[in-house]
Structure formats: structure tokens, C-alpha cells
Tab-separated table of C-alpha atoms in Angstrom:
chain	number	residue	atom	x	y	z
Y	1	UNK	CA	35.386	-66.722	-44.591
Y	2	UNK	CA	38.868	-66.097	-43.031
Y	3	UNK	CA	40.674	-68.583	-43.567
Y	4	UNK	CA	38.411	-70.748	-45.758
Y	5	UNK	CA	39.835	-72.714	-48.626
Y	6	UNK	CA	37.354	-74.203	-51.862
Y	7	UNK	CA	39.389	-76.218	-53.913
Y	8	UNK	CA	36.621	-77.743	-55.402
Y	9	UNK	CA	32.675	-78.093	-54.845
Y	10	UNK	CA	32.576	-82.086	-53.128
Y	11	UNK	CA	34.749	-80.977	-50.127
Y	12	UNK	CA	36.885	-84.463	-50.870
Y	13	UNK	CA	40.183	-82.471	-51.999
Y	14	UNK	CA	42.608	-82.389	-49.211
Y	15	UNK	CA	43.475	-78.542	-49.754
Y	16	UNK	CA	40.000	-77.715	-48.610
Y	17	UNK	CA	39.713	-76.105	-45.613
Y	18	UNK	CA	36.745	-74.546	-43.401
Y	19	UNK	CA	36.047	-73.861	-39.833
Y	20	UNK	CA	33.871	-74.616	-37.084
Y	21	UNK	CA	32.791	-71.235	-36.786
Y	22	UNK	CA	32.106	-71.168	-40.756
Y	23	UNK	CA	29.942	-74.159	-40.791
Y	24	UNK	CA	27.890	-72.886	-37.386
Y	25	UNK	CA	27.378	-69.507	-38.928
Y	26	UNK	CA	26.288	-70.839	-42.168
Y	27	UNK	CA	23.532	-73.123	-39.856
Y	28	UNK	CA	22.829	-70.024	-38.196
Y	29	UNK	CA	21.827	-67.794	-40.800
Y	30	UNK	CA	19.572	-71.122	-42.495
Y	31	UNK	CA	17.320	-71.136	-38.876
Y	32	UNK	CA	16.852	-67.343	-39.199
Y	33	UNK	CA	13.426	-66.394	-40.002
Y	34	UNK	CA	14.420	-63.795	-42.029
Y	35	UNK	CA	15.985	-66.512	-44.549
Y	36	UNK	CA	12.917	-68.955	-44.921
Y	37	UNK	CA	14.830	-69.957	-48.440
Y	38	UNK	CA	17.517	-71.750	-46.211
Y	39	UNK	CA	15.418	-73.561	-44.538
Y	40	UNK	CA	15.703	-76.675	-46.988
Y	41	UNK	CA	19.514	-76.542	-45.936
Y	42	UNK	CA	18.044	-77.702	-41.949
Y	43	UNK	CA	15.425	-80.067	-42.879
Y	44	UNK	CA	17.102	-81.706	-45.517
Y	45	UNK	CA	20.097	-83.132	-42.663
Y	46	UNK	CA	19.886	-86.038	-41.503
Y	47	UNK	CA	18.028	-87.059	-38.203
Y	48	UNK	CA	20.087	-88.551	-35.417
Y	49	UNK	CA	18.578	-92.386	-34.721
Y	50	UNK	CA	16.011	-92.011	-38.134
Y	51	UNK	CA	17.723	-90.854	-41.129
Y	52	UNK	CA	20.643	-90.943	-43.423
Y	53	UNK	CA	24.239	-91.457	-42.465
Y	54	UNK	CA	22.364	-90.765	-38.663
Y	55	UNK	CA	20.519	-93.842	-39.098
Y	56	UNK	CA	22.456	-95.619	-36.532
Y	57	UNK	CA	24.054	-92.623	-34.824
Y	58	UNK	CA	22.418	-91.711	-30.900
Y	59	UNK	CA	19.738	-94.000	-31.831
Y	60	UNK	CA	17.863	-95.424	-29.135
Y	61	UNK	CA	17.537	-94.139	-25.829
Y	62	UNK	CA	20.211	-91.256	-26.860
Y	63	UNK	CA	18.902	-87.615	-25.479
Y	64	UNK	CA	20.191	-86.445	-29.198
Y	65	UNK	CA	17.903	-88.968	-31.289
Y	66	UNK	CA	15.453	-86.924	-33.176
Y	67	UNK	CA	17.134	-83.661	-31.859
Y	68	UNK	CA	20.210	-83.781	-33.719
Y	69	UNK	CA	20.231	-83.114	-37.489
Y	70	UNK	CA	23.706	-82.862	-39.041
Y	71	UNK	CA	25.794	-83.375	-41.970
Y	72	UNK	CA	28.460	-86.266	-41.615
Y	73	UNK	CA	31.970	-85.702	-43.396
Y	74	UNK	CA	34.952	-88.821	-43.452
Y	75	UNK	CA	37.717	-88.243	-45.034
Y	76	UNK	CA	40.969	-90.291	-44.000
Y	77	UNK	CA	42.222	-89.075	-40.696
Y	78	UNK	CA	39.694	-86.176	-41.133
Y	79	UNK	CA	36.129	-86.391	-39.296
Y	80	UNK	CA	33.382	-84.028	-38.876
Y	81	UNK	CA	29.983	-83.613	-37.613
Y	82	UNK	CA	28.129	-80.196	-38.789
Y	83	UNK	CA	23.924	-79.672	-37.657
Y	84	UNK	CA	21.510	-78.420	-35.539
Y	85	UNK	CA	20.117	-79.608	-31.791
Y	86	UNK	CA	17.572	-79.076	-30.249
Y	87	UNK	CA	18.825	-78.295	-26.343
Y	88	UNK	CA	16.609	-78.941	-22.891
Y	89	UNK	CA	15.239	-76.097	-22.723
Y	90	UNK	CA	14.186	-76.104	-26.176
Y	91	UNK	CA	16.356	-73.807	-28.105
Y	92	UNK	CA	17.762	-74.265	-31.488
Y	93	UNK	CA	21.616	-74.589	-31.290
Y	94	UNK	CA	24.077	-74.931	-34.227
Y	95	UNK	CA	27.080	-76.806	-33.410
Y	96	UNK	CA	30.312	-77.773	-35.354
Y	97	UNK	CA	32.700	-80.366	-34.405
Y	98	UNK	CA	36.166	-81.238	-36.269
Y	99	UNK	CA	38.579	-83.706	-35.841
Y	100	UNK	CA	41.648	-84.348	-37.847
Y	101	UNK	CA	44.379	-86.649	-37.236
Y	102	UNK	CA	41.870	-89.700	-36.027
Y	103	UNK	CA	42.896	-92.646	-35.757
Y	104	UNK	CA	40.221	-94.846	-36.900
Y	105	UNK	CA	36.669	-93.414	-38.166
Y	106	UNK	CA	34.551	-95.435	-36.307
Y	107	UNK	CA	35.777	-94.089	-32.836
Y	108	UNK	CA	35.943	-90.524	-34.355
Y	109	UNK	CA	32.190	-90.537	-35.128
Y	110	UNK	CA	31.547	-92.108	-31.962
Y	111	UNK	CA	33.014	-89.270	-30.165
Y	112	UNK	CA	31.594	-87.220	-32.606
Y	113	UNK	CA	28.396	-88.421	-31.985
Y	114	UNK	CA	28.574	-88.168	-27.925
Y	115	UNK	CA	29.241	-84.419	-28.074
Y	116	UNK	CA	26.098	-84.367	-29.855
Y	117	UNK	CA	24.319	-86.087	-27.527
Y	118	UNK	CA	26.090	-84.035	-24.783
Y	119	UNK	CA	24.418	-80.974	-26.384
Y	120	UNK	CA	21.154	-82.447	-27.035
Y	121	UNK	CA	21.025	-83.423	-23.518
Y	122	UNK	CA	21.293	-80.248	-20.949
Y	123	UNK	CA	21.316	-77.074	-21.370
Y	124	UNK	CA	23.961	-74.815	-21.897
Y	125	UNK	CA	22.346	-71.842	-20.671
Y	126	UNK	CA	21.678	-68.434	-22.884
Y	127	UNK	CA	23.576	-67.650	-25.626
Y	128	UNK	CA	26.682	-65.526	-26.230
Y	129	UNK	CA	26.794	-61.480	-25.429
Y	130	UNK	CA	25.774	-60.238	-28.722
Y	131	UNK	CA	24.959	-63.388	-30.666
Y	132	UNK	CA	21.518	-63.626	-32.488
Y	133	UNK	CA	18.856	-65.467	-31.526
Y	134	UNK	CA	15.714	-67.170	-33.584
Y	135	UNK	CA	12.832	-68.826	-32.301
């Protein structure tokens, strides 16, 4: 929570502030089978290529359609893409990505939605010394 700034509860005022690490930990702990009252916070995302603001995100051939599940967040300048992916080898993986400063949305969330796909689509081998592991 270092760091981490709630100026109100839509996450549209400018003053509010959260990190990568934040968001991924927060996924984290909702995959843990320990919390099966989180789970609604996973399945309720949207799926890359099906769903939601996802719809038309890595649809298609895309290794990340029906693998990804993430929250989308646009703010001017400000772009984010917050879920859960399945990898290769099929492991779980939370993932974070924030941009700020863009340009233009619409090659934000493209980028945002290769790095995604990037994830979705090898595997990135075991996880951190010391980090938990569900599944």
C-alpha cells in the first residue's frame, strides 16, 4: 500500500495513485485457494477476444484470446491494463501494466494489449524466489 493514493472510490480523480505491484498482488491473493470469496474479483474480468471492454482486444488468432482476463482503465494520457493469463505451460500469472503520458489511447491499449499477448504466449519460466504459488 506504499505509496497508494484513494481519492475517491471510481479511480477517475487524477490524485489517485496505485502501482503495478498493488494491482498484481491484489490479483494474487483473489487466485489463492485459501480466498475462494475473491474469486468473483477473477471471473467477473473481462475475457480477451469474448467479453467486455476485451471484446475486440487479442481477438482472433491472438495466443492471449480467452487467456487473458483484465480490467481496462483510460483516463487522458493515463492507460492501464490489470488481469490474469493463463501462460504456455499453463500457470496462472497476474500481470499489471501502466502507462502514463500516452499519446493517443488507441495505440496505448494496443501496446497494452500486445504485452498481454506476449505473456499469454510463452512461458516465462517458474516464478520468483519466494513468491507464492496456486494451482
Amino acid at each position: 500500500m506504499t505509496g497508494s493514493r484513494f481519492a475517491d472510490g471510481s479511480g477517475l480523480n487524477r490524485a489517485d495513485k496505485v502501482s503495478a505491484g498493488l494491482l498484481t498482488g491484489l490479483l494474487a491473493k483473489a487466485a489463492d485457494p485459501q480466498h475462494p470469496e475473491l474469486r468473483p474479483v477473477l471471473t467477473g474480468l473481462p475475457v480477451a477476444g469474448f467479453t467486455g471492454t476485451l471484446r475486440a482486444r487479442n481477438a482472433g488468432t491472438s495466443p492471449a484470446a480467452g487467456l487473458v482476463r483484465a480490467k481496462t482503465g483510460t483516463l487522458t494520457g493515463v492507460n492501464s491494463l490489470s488481469g490474469t493469463v493463463v501462460d504456455s505451460t499453463g500457470r496462472l500469472l497476474a500481470f499489471a501494466f501502466l502507462t502514463a503520458n500516452s499519446p493517443g489511447a488507441e495505440g496505448a491499449e494496443k501496446g497494452l494489449a500486445k504485452l498481454a499477448a506476449a505473456v499469454a504466449g510463452r512461458s516465462v519460466g517458474g516464478p520468483p524466489e519466494g513468491s507464492p504459488t496456486y494451482g
